[in-house]
CSV table of C-alpha atoms in Angstrom, one decimal:
chain,number,residue,atom,x,y,z
Z,293,MET,CA,0.0,0.0,0.0
Z,294,SER,CA,2.8,2.4,0.8
Z,295,ALA,CA,4.4,1.5,-2.5
Z,296,TRP,CA,1.3,2.5,-4.4
Z,297,LEU,CA,1.4,5.9,-2.7
Z,298,ALA,CA,5.1,6.3,-3.3
Z,299,THR,CA,4.7,6.0,-7.1
Z,300,LEU,CA,2.4,9.0,-7.3
Z,301,PRO,CA,5.1,11.6,-7.9
Z,302,GLN,CA,6.3,9.6,-11.0
Z,303,ARG,CA,2.7,9.6,-12.3
Z,304,PHE,CA,1.9,13.3,-11.6
Z,305,LEU,CA,0.5,15.1,-14.6
Z,306,GLY,CA,0.7,18.6,-13.3
Z,307,ALA,CA,-1.5,21.2,-11.6
Z,308,GLU,CA,-2.7,24.6,-12.5
Z,309,ASP,CA,-0.7,27.8,-11.6
Z,310,ARG,CA,-0.8,28.7,-7.9
Z,311,PHE,CA,-2.5,25.4,-6.9
Z,312,SER,CA,-1.3,24.0,-3.6
Z,313,CYS,CA,-3.0,21.3,-1.5
Z,314,ARG,CA,-1.9,18.9,1.2
Z,315,TYR,CA,-3.9,15.7,0.9
Z,316,ARG,CA,-3.9,13.2,3.7
Z,317,VAL,CA,-4.4,9.7,2.1
Z,318,SER,CA,-5.2,6.8,4.3
Z,319,VAL,CA,-5.2,3.3,2.7
Z,320,GLY,CA,-6.0,0.7,5.3
Z,321,PRO,CA,-3.4,1.2,8.1
Z,322,VAL,CA,-1.1,3.3,5.9
Z,323,THR,CA,-1.4,7.1,6.0
Z,324,ARG,CA,0.7,9.5,3.9
Z,325,ASP,CA,0.5,13.2,3.0
Z,326,VAL,CA,0.5,13.9,-0.7
Z,327,ILE,CA,1.5,17.5,-1.4
Z,328,VAL,CA,0.4,18.7,-4.8
Z,329,THR,CA,1.5,22.1,-6.2
Z,330,SER,CA,1.9,23.6,-9.6
Z,331,GLY,CA,5.6,22.8,-9.2
Z,332,GLY,CA,5.3,19.1,-8.5
Z,333,CYS,CA,4.2,16.4,-6.2
Z,334,ARG,CA,5.7,14.7,-3.2
Z,335,VAL,CA,4.7,12.1,-0.6
Z,336,GLU,CA,5.8,12.3,3.0
Z,337,PRO,CA,4.7,11.2,6.5
Z,338,PRO,CA,1.7,13.1,7.8
Z,339,SER,CA,2.2,16.4,9.5
Z,340,GLY,CA,0.3,19.6,10.1
Z,341,THR,CA,-3.3,20.0,9.1
Z,342,PRO,CA,-4.4,18.7,5.7
Z,343,ASP,CA,-6.6,20.6,3.2
Z,344,ALA,CA,-8.5,17.4,2.4
Z,345,ALA,CA,-8.4,13.8,3.7
Z,346,ILE,CA,-9.2,10.7,1.6
Z,347,VAL,CA,-9.8,7.4,3.5
Z,348,THR,CA,-10.4,4.0,1.9
Z,349,ASP,CA,-9.4,0.4,2.1
Z,350,ALA,CA,-6.7,-1.4,0.2
Z,351,GLY,CA,-9.0,-3.2,-2.2
Z,352,THR,CA,-10.8,0.0,-3.2
Z,353,TRP,CA,-7.5,1.9,-3.6
Z,354,GLY,CA,-6.2,-1.0,-5.8
Z,355,ALA,CA,-9.4,-0.7,-8.0
Z,356,ILE,CA,-8.9,3.0,-8.3
Z,357,ASP,CA,-5.2,2.7,-9.1
Z,358,SER,CA,-6.0,0.1,-11.8
Z,359,GLY,CA,-8.7,2.3,-13.4
Z,360,THR,CA,-11.6,-0.2,-12.8
Z,361,LEU,CA,-13.1,2.3,-10.3
Z,362,SER,CA,-13.0,6.0,-9.8
Z,363,ALA,CA,-12.9,7.8,-6.5
Z,364,ILE,CA,-16.3,9.4,-7.2
Z,365,GLU,CA,-17.8,5.9,-7.8
Z,366,ALA,CA,-16.2,4.6,-4.6
Z,367,PHE,CA,-17.5,7.7,-2.8
Z,368,SER,CA,-21.0,7.1,-4.0
Z,369,GLN,CA,-20.8,3.5,-2.9
Z,370,ARG,CA,-19.5,4.6,0.5
Z,371,ARG,CA,-16.3,2.7,0.0
Z,372,LEU,CA,-14.3,5.9,0.3
Z,373,SER,CA,-14.8,8.9,2.6
Z,374,VAL,CA,-13.7,12.5,2.3
Z,375,ARG,CA,-13.0,15.1,5.0
Z,376,GLY,CA,-12.0,18.7,4.7
Z,377,SER,CA,-13.0,19.6,1.2
Z,378,ILE,CA,-15.0,17.7,-1.5
Z,379,GLU,CA,-13.9,20.2,-4.1
Z,380,LYS,CA,-10.2,19.6,-3.5
Z,381,ALA,CA,-10.7,15.8,-3.1
Z,382,VAL,CA,-12.4,15.7,-6.5
Z,383,ARG,CA,-9.3,17.3,-8.0
Z,384,PHE,CA,-7.0,14.6,-6.7
Z,385,GLU,CA,-7.6,11.7,-9.1
Z,386,PRO,CA,-7.1,13.6,-12.4
Z,387,PHE,CA,-3.7,14.8,-11.2
Z,388,PHE,CA,-2.2,11.3,-11.8
Z,389,GLU,CA,-1.8,9.0,-14.7
Z,390,ARG,CA,-3.4,5.6,-14.3
Z,391,GLU,CA,-4.6,2.7,-16.4
Z,392,ASP,CA,-8.1,2.8,-18.0
Z,393,GLY,CA,-9.8,-0.3,-16.6
Z,394,GLY,CA,-13.3,0.8,-17.6
Z,395,GLY,CA,-14.2,2.9,-14.5
Z,396,PHE,CA,-15.7,6.3,-14.4
Z,397,ARG,CA,-13.2,8.8,-15.8
Z,398,TYR,CA,-13.5,12.6,-15.5
Z,399,HIS,CA,-11.5,15.8,-15.6
Z,400,LEU,CA,-11.9,19.3,-14.3
Z,401,ALA,CA,-12.3,22.1,-16.8
Z,402,GLY,CA,-12.2,25.9,-16.7
Z,403,ILE,CA,-14.7,27.4,-19.2
Z,404,ASP,CA,-14.5,31.1,-20.1
Z,405,VAL,CA,-18.0,32.6,-20.6
Z,406,GLY,CA,-17.3,36.3,-21.0
Z,407,ASP,CA,-17.2,38.0,-17.6
Z,408,ALA,CA,-16.7,34.8,-15.7
Z,409,LYS,CA,-14.8,31.5,-15.7
Z,410,LEU,CA,-16.8,28.5,-14.7
Z,411,SER,CA,-15.3,25.4,-13.0
Z,412,ALA,CA,-16.8,22.1,-14.2
Z,413,VAL,CA,-16.5,18.3,-13.8
Z,414,VAL,CA,-16.6,16.7,-17.2
Z,415,ALA,CA,-17.2,13.0,-17.7
Z,416,GLY,CA,-18.4,10.4,-20.2
Z,417,ASP,CA,-17.9,9.7,-23.8
Z,418,PRO,CA,-16.9,12.8,-25.7
Z,419,GLY,CA,-19.0,11.6,-28.6
Z,420,ALA,CA,-22.2,11.3,-26.5
Z,421,GLU,CA,-24.9,13.8,-26.3
Z,422,PRO,CA,-24.2,16.5,-23.7
Z,423,LEU,CA,-26.0,16.8,-20.4
Z,424,VAL,CA,-25.4,20.0,-18.4
Z,425,LEU,CA,-26.0,19.7,-14.6
Z,426,VAL,CA,-26.8,22.9,-12.7
Z,427,HIS,CA,-26.8,23.1,-8.9
Z,428,GLY,CA,-29.0,25.1,-6.5
Z,429,LEU,CA,-28.5,28.1,-4.3
Z,430,GLY,CA,-25.5,27.8,-2.0
Z,431,ALA,CA,-24.5,24.4,-3.5
Z,432,THR,CA,-21.8,23.5,-6.0
Z,433,LYS,CA,-21.2,21.0,-8.8
Z,434,ALA,CA,-20.4,18.5,-5.9
Z,435,SER,CA,-24.1,18.2,-5.3
Z,436,TRP,CA,-24.2,16.1,-8.6
Z,437,LEU,CA,-21.3,13.9,-7.9
Z,438,LEU,CA,-23.2,10.9,-6.5
Z,439,ALA,CA,-25.5,10.8,-9.6
Z,440,ALA,CA,-22.8,11.6,-12.2
Z,441,PRO,CA,-21.4,8.1,-12.7
Z,442,ALA,CA,-24.8,6.7,-13.7
Z,443,LEU,CA,-25.6,9.7,-15.9
Z,444,ALA,CA,-22.2,9.5,-17.7
Z,445,ARG,CA,-22.9,6.0,-18.9
Z,446,ASP,CA,-25.2,7.5,-21.6
Z,447,TYR,CA,-24.2,11.2,-21.7
Z,448,ARG,CA,-21.3,13.6,-21.8
Z,449,VAL,CA,-21.9,15.1,-18.4
Z,450,ILE,CA,-20.8,18.7,-17.7
Z,451,ALA,CA,-21.5,19.6,-14.0
Z,452,ILE,CA,-20.8,23.3,-13.6
Z,453,ASP,CA,-20.3,25.7,-10.7
Z,454,LEU,CA,-22.5,28.6,-11.5
Z,455,PRO,CA,-20.8,32.0,-11.6
Z,456,GLY,CA,-20.6,33.3,-8.0
Z,457,PHE,CA,-20.5,29.8,-6.5
Z,458,GLY,CA,-17.9,27.0,-5.9
Z,459,SER,CA,-14.7,27.4,-7.8
Z,460,SER,CA,-16.1,29.6,-10.5
Z,461,SER,CA,-15.3,33.3,-10.6
Z,462,LYS,CA,-17.6,35.7,-8.8
Z,463,PRO,CA,-18.4,38.7,-11.0
Z,464,ARG,CA,-20.8,41.5,-10.1
Z,465,GLY,CA,-24.2,41.0,-11.7
Z,466,ARG,CA,-28.0,40.5,-11.3
Z,467,TYR,CA,-27.7,36.9,-10.4
Z,468,ASP,CA,-31.2,36.2,-11.6
Z,469,ALA,CA,-32.3,33.3,-13.9
Z,470,PRO,CA,-31.8,35.2,-17.3
Z,471,TRP,CA,-28.3,36.4,-16.1
Z,472,PHE,CA,-27.3,32.9,-15.2
Z,473,ALA,CA,-28.7,31.5,-18.5
Z,474,GLU,CA,-26.7,34.0,-20.5
Z,475,ARG,CA,-23.5,32.6,-18.9
Z,476,ILE,CA,-24.4,28.9,-19.4
Z,477,PHE,CA,-25.2,29.0,-23.1
Z,478,PRO,CA,-21.5,29.8,-23.8
Z,479,VAL,CA,-20.6,26.4,-22.2
Z,480,LEU,CA,-22.3,24.8,-25.3
Z,481,ASP,CA,-20.3,27.1,-27.5
Z,482,HIS,CA,-17.1,26.2,-25.7
Z,483,TYR,CA,-17.6,22.5,-26.6
Z,484,GLU,CA,-19.2,23.3,-30.0
Z,485,TYR,CA,-22.6,21.9,-29.1
Z,486,GLU,CA,-25.6,23.2,-30.9
Z,487,SER,CA,-27.9,22.0,-28.1
Z,488,ALA,CA,-27.9,19.9,-24.9
Z,489,HIS,CA,-30.0,18.3,-22.3
Z,490,PHE,CA,-30.1,20.1,-19.0
Z,491,ALA,CA,-30.9,19.1,-15.4
Z,492,GLY,CA,-31.1,21.5,-12.5
Z,493,ASN,CA,-31.9,21.3,-8.8
Z,494,SER,CA,-33.7,24.1,-6.9
Z,495,MET,CA,-32.5,27.4,-8.3
Z,496,GLY,CA,-30.7,25.4,-11.0
Z,497,GLY,CA,-34.2,24.1,-12.1
Z,498,ARG,CA,-35.4,27.6,-12.4
Z,499,ILE,CA,-32.4,28.6,-14.5
Z,500,ILE,CA,-32.8,25.7,-17.0
Z,501,MET,CA,-36.5,26.5,-17.4
Z,502,GLU,CA,-35.4,30.1,-18.2
Z,503,MET,CA,-32.9,28.7,-20.8
Z,504,ALA,CA,-35.7,26.6,-22.4
Z,505,MET,CA,-37.9,29.7,-22.6
Z,506,MET,CA,-35.1,32.0,-23.9
Z,507,ARG,CA,-33.5,29.6,-26.5
Z,508,PRO,CA,-35.6,26.5,-27.1
Z,509,ASP,CA,-33.4,25.6,-30.1
Z,510,ARG,CA,-30.5,25.0,-27.7
Z,511,VAL,CA,-32.4,23.0,-25.0
Z,512,LYS,CA,-33.4,19.5,-26.0
Z,513,ALA,CA,-35.1,18.6,-22.7
Z,514,VAL,CA,-35.0,19.6,-19.1
Z,515,ALA,CA,-35.1,17.6,-15.8
Z,516,CYS,CA,-36.1,20.0,-13.0
Z,517,LEU,CA,-35.5,18.6,-9.5
Z,518,CYS,CA,-37.5,20.4,-6.8
Z,519,PRO,CA,-37.1,23.6,-9.0
Z,520,ALA,CA,-37.5,27.0,-7.5
Z,521,ALA,CA,-40.5,28.8,-9.0
Z,522,ALA,CA,-41.8,32.3,-8.7
Z,523,PHE,CA,-43.6,32.4,-5.4
Z,524,SER,CA,-47.0,34.1,-5.1
Z,525,ARG,CA,-46.9,34.4,-1.3
Z,526,ARG,CA,-43.9,36.2,0.1
Z,527,ARG,CA,-44.3,37.0,3.7
Z,528,ALA,CA,-41.0,38.7,4.1
Z,529,LEU,CA,-41.3,40.6,0.8
Z,530,PRO,CA,-40.7,44.2,2.2
Z,531,LEU,CA,-37.6,43.2,4.0
Z,532,VAL,CA,-36.2,41.4,0.9
Z,533,ARG,CA,-37.0,44.2,-1.4
Z,534,VAL,CA,-34.9,46.7,0.5
Z,535,ALA,CA,-32.1,44.2,1.3
Z,536,ILE,CA,-28.7,45.3,0.0
Z,537,PRO,CA,-26.7,42.3,-1.1
Z,538,GLU,CA,-23.4,44.1,-0.4
Z,539,LEU,CA,-24.3,43.9,3.3
Z,540,ALA,CA,-23.5,40.2,3.0
Z,541,ALA,CA,-19.9,41.2,2.6
Z,542,VAL,CA,-19.7,41.9,6.3
Z,543,ALA,CA,-21.8,39.0,7.5
Z,544,ALA,CA,-18.8,36.6,7.7
Z,545,ARG,CA,-19.9,34.6,10.8
Z,546,LEU,CA,-22.1,31.5,10.2
Z,547,PRO,CA,-22.2,29.1,13.1
Z,548,ARG,CA,-21.3,25.5,12.0
Z,549,ALA,CA,-24.0,24.0,14.2
Z,550,ARG,CA,-26.6,26.2,12.5
Z,551,LEU,CA,-25.4,25.2,9.0
Z,552,ARG,CA,-25.5,21.5,9.9
Z,553,MET,CA,-29.1,21.9,11.1
Z,554,VAL,CA,-30.2,23.6,7.9
Z,555,LEU,CA,-28.5,21.0,5.7
Z,556,ARG,CA,-30.0,18.1,7.6
Z,557,GLN,CA,-33.5,19.6,7.2
Z,558,LEU,CA,-33.2,19.4,3.4
Z,559,PHE,CA,-33.5,15.6,3.5
Z,560,ALA,CA,-36.5,13.4,4.3
Z,561,ASP,CA,-34.2,11.2,6.3
Z,562,PRO,CA,-30.9,12.9,7.3
Z,563,ASN,CA,-29.6,9.5,8.5
Z,564,ARG,CA,-29.2,8.5,4.8
Z,565,LEU,CA,-26.4,11.0,4.6
Z,566,GLU,CA,-22.8,9.9,5.2
Z,567,PRO,CA,-21.6,12.0,8.2
Z,568,ASP,CA,-18.2,12.6,6.5
Z,569,TRP,CA,-20.0,13.9,3.4
Z,570,LEU,CA,-22.0,16.3,5.4
Z,571,ASP,CA,-18.9,17.6,7.2
Z,572,ALA,CA,-17.0,18.0,4.0
Z,573,VAL,CA,-19.9,19.9,2.4
Z,574,MET,CA,-19.9,22.2,5.4
Z,575,ASP,CA,-16.2,22.7,5.2
Z,576,ASP,CA,-16.4,23.8,1.6
Z,577,PHE,CA,-19.4,26.1,2.2
Z,578,LEU,CA,-17.8,27.8,5.2
Z,579,ARG,CA,-14.5,28.2,3.4
Z,580,LEU,CA,-16.3,30.0,0.6
Z,581,TRP,CA,-18.5,32.0,3.0
Z,582,ARG,CA,-15.4,33.7,4.4
Z,583,ARG,CA,-15.0,35.4,1.0
Z,584,PRO,CA,-17.0,38.6,0.6
Z,585,ALA,CA,-17.6,38.1,-3.1
Z,586,ALA,CA,-19.1,34.7,-2.4
Z,587,ARG,CA,-21.4,36.1,0.2
Z,588,ILE,CA,-22.5,38.9,-2.1
Z,589,ALA,CA,-23.2,36.4,-4.9
Z,590,PHE,CA,-25.3,34.2,-2.5
Z,591,ALA,CA,-27.3,37.2,-1.3
Z,592,CYS,CA,-27.9,38.5,-4.8
Z,593,ALA,CA,-29.1,35.1,-6.1
Z,594,ALA,CA,-31.3,34.6,-3.0
Z,595,ARG,CA,-32.9,37.9,-3.5
Z,596,SER,CA,-33.5,37.5,-7.2
Z,597,THR,CA,-35.0,34.0,-6.7
Z,598,TYR,CA,-37.3,35.3,-4.0
Z,599,LEU,CA,-38.4,38.3,-6.0
Z,600,ASP,CA,-39.0,36.4,-9.2
Z,601,GLU,CA,-42.3,37.9,-10.6
Z,602,PRO,CA,-44.9,35.1,-10.8
Z,603,LEU,CA,-47.7,36.7,-12.9
Z,604,GLY,CA,-48.4,39.4,-15.4
Z,605,ASP,CA,-47.3,39.6,-19.0
Z,606,GLY,CA,-43.6,38.9,-18.2
Z,607,GLY,CA,-44.3,36.7,-15.1
Z,608,PHE,CA,-42.7,33.3,-14.8
Z,609,TRP,CA,-45.9,31.2,-14.8
Z,610,THR,CA,-47.3,33.2,-17.7
Z,611,ARG,CA,-44.2,32.5,-19.8
Z,612,LEU,CA,-43.9,28.9,-18.6
Z,613,HIS,CA,-47.3,28.2,-20.1
Z,614,ASP,CA,-45.8,28.6,-23.6
Z,615,MET,CA,-42.7,26.5,-23.0
Z,616,LYS,CA,-42.5,23.7,-25.5
Z,617,THR,CA,-39.3,21.9,-24.4
Z,618,PRO,CA,-39.9,18.4,-23.1
Z,619,ALA,CA,-39.8,18.6,-19.3
Z,620,LEU,CA,-39.6,16.3,-16.3
Z,621,TYR,CA,-40.4,17.6,-12.9
Z,622,LEU,CA,-39.5,15.8,-9.7
Z,623,TYR,CA,-40.7,16.9,-6.2
Z,624,GLY,CA,-40.2,15.5,-2.7
Z,625,GLU,CA,-43.1,15.4,-0.3
Z,626,ALA,CA,-40.7,16.0,2.5
Z,627,ASP,CA,-39.1,19.1,0.9
Z,628,PRO,CA,-39.1,22.0,3.3
Z,629,VAL,CA,-38.1,24.6,0.7
Z,630,ILE,CA,-40.2,23.9,-2.4
Z,631,SER,CA,-43.6,22.5,-1.7
Z,632,SER,CA,-44.6,19.4,-3.6
Z,633,ARG,CA,-47.9,21.2,-4.2
Z,634,PHE,CA,-46.2,22.9,-7.1
Z,635,ALA,CA,-46.5,19.6,-8.9
Z,636,GLY,CA,-50.2,20.3,-9.4
Z,637,ARG,CA,-49.5,23.8,-10.7
Z,638,VAL,CA,-47.0,22.5,-13.2
Z,639,GLU,CA,-49.5,19.9,-14.4
Z,640,ARG,CA,-52.0,22.7,-15.1
Z,641,THR,CA,-49.5,24.9,-16.7
Z,642,LEU,CA,-47.7,22.3,-18.8
Z,643,PRO,CA,-50.1,19.4,-19.5
Z,644,ASN,CA,-47.5,17.5,-21.5
Z,645,ALA,CA,-44.8,17.6,-18.8
Z,646,GLU,CA,-44.0,14.5,-16.8
Z,647,VAL,CA,-44.4,15.0,-13.0
Z,648,LEU,CA,-43.1,12.8,-10.2
Z,649,VAL,CA,-43.7,13.2,-6.5
Z,650,TRP,CA,-41.6,11.0,-4.2
Z,651,GLU,CA,-43.0,10.6,-0.7
Z,652,ASP,CA,-39.6,9.7,0.8
Z,653,CYS,CA,-37.6,12.6,-0.6
Z,654,GLY,CA,-36.5,16.1,0.5
Z,655,HIS,CA,-35.1,19.0,-1.5
Z,656,VAL,CA,-32.0,17.4,-3.1
Z,657,PRO,CA,-33.1,14.1,-4.8
Z,658,GLN,CA,-29.7,13.6,-6.6
Z,659,VAL,CA,-28.0,13.4,-3.2
Z,660,GLU,CA,-30.6,11.6,-1.2
Z,661,TRP,CA,-31.6,9.1,-3.9
Z,662,PRO,CA,-28.8,9.4,-6.6
Z,663,GLU,CA,-29.3,6.1,-8.4
Z,664,ARG,CA,-33.1,6.5,-8.4
Z,665,THR,CA,-32.8,10.1,-9.6
Z,666,ALA,CA,-30.4,9.2,-12.4
Z,667,THR,CA,-32.6,6.3,-13.5
Z,668,ALA,CA,-35.7,8.7,-13.7
Z,669,MET,CA,-33.7,11.2,-15.7
Z,670,LEU,CA,-32.2,8.7,-18.1
Z,671,ASP,CA,-35.6,7.0,-18.7
Z,672,PHE,CA,-37.2,10.4,-19.4
Z,673,PHE,CA,-34.4,11.6,-21.8
Z,674,ALA,CA,-34.5,8.2,-23.6
Z,675,ARG,CA,-38.2,8.4,-24.1
Z,676,GLN,CA,-37.9,11.9,-25.5
Z,677,ALA,CA,-35.2,10.7,-27.9
Z,678,ARG,CA,-37.5,8.0,-29.1
Z,679,VAL,CA,-40.4,10.4,-29.6
Z,680,THR,CA,-38.1,12.8,-31.5
Z,681,ALA,CA,-36.8,10.0,-33.8
Z,682,ALA,CA,-40.3,8.5,-34.4
Z,683,PRO,CA,-42.3,9.5,-37.5
Z,684,MET,CA,-45.0,12.0,-36.7
Z,685,HIS,CA,-47.9,9.6,-37.6
Z,686,ARG,CA,-46.6,7.2,-35.0
Z,687,MET,CA,-46.5,9.6,-32.1
Z,688,GLY,CA,-49.0,8.6,-29.4
Z,689,PRO,CA,-50.6,10.7,-26.7
Z,690,PRO,CA,-48.4,12.2,-23.9
Z,691,ARG,CA,-47.3,9.8,-21.2
Z,692,PRO,CA,-49.6,10.1,-18.2
Z,693,LYS,CA,-48.5,11.9,-15.1
Z,694,GLN,CA,-46.8,9.8,-12.4
Z,695,TRP,CA,-47.3,10.3,-8.7
Z,696,ALA,CA,-45.0,7.6,-7.3
Z,697,GLN,CA,-42.6,6.8,-4.6
C-alpha cells in the first residue's frame, strides 16, 4: 500500500498555476501526506493540518489505481470517505496517470463565458450527447457527484459551478435566472454543441427553465428537481426588497451548528447522509462563506430568486405556459423549501410535462436518492429521444403523469 502511494510523484500530470494542496491519504493502516502544487508532487509522513483527507481500504484503492473504479464511484458506494473539502478531493484523481480499466473517468475544466470563468467536472464519452448539470442556491457541482457516474454512462456530463459559486469566478451582476442563463449558453459554444439536455436542482431548475424559454433551439429537454419557482406568497417581501446584497460582505460569521441543522433539514431522512460527506460539504461552504464576493453572490441570487415575478405579461408562470421543451419535474413530499404542491400547478401549466412526486424525498433528490434520480432522468431523456426519432404519424398521446414513490 505504501508502495502505491510512493509512485504518485512519478505519475503526476501537473497542476494549474498557484495550486497547492496537502492531501492526507489513508489506505488501510497506511497514511501519507501527498502534497500537490503547480511545481510538482511529493509524498511524505503526515504532519500539520491537511486541506483534504481521503480514507479508503486497500481493495478500493487498488481498483482506483488500476482504473476499474473511480474515487467518485467509490465515494457514491460509501467505499471511500472525504473530509475537509470535497472540491479539493475531486481534484486529486485527475492529477495522476493511471490505467483505463473501464471505470468512471473525469476531468476538471475551466470554461470562459465572458465575464466569468466556470469550473466544471466533465465526464463520459466525448461523442455522446451533452447533459449539463446545474446546482442550487448555496450548492456547487459537488451536489451532482453521486449521480454523475450513472448519468455519464449515456451522456457527456458537464457539471458546472455557477458564476458566483464554488470554484467559478464571482463577477458582479444581477444573479437572476436570465443572467445565469446567458452565462451557461457559452458552455455549449465552448464545446461546439448546438444544443444539450439540462438538469437542475432548486435554483438550478429555475435557471434551466429560463434557458428553455429563452432559447428552445438550444435546449433538448430539461429535468427539474425540486425547482425554484416564482412564489405568489412572500411573507418577508418588504424586507427582501430593501435588502442590499453588499451587506452580506460583512456577514462573515455563520455558526457551523446552524449550518448543519439547515442542511439536515433538506432531506427526508438525514440519516441517509454519510456524516463525513456532510462535514466535507460544510467545510467547503464555510470556506467560501469567508470570501466577501461569495457572500454577495449568494445574497444577490437569493434575493433574485425570492423576488421572481410570478404573474403578469412577463411573469414566470405566464411565460412557462408557452414552454414547448420536453420537461420532467420531480418533487419531494418532505421538501421544506419547495412544496410538492407545485406539482399540481406544473401539471395545469404544462399538460405534456412529466411529473413525479416521491414521498420519501426532500429537497435534493440527486444526493438523497442518486441512483433512483439518475434512472428517472435517463428514462425520461431516452423516451424523449425515441419520440423525436419517431415519424410524426406514430406519435402517441403524452405519457400520463406519475405520482409515485
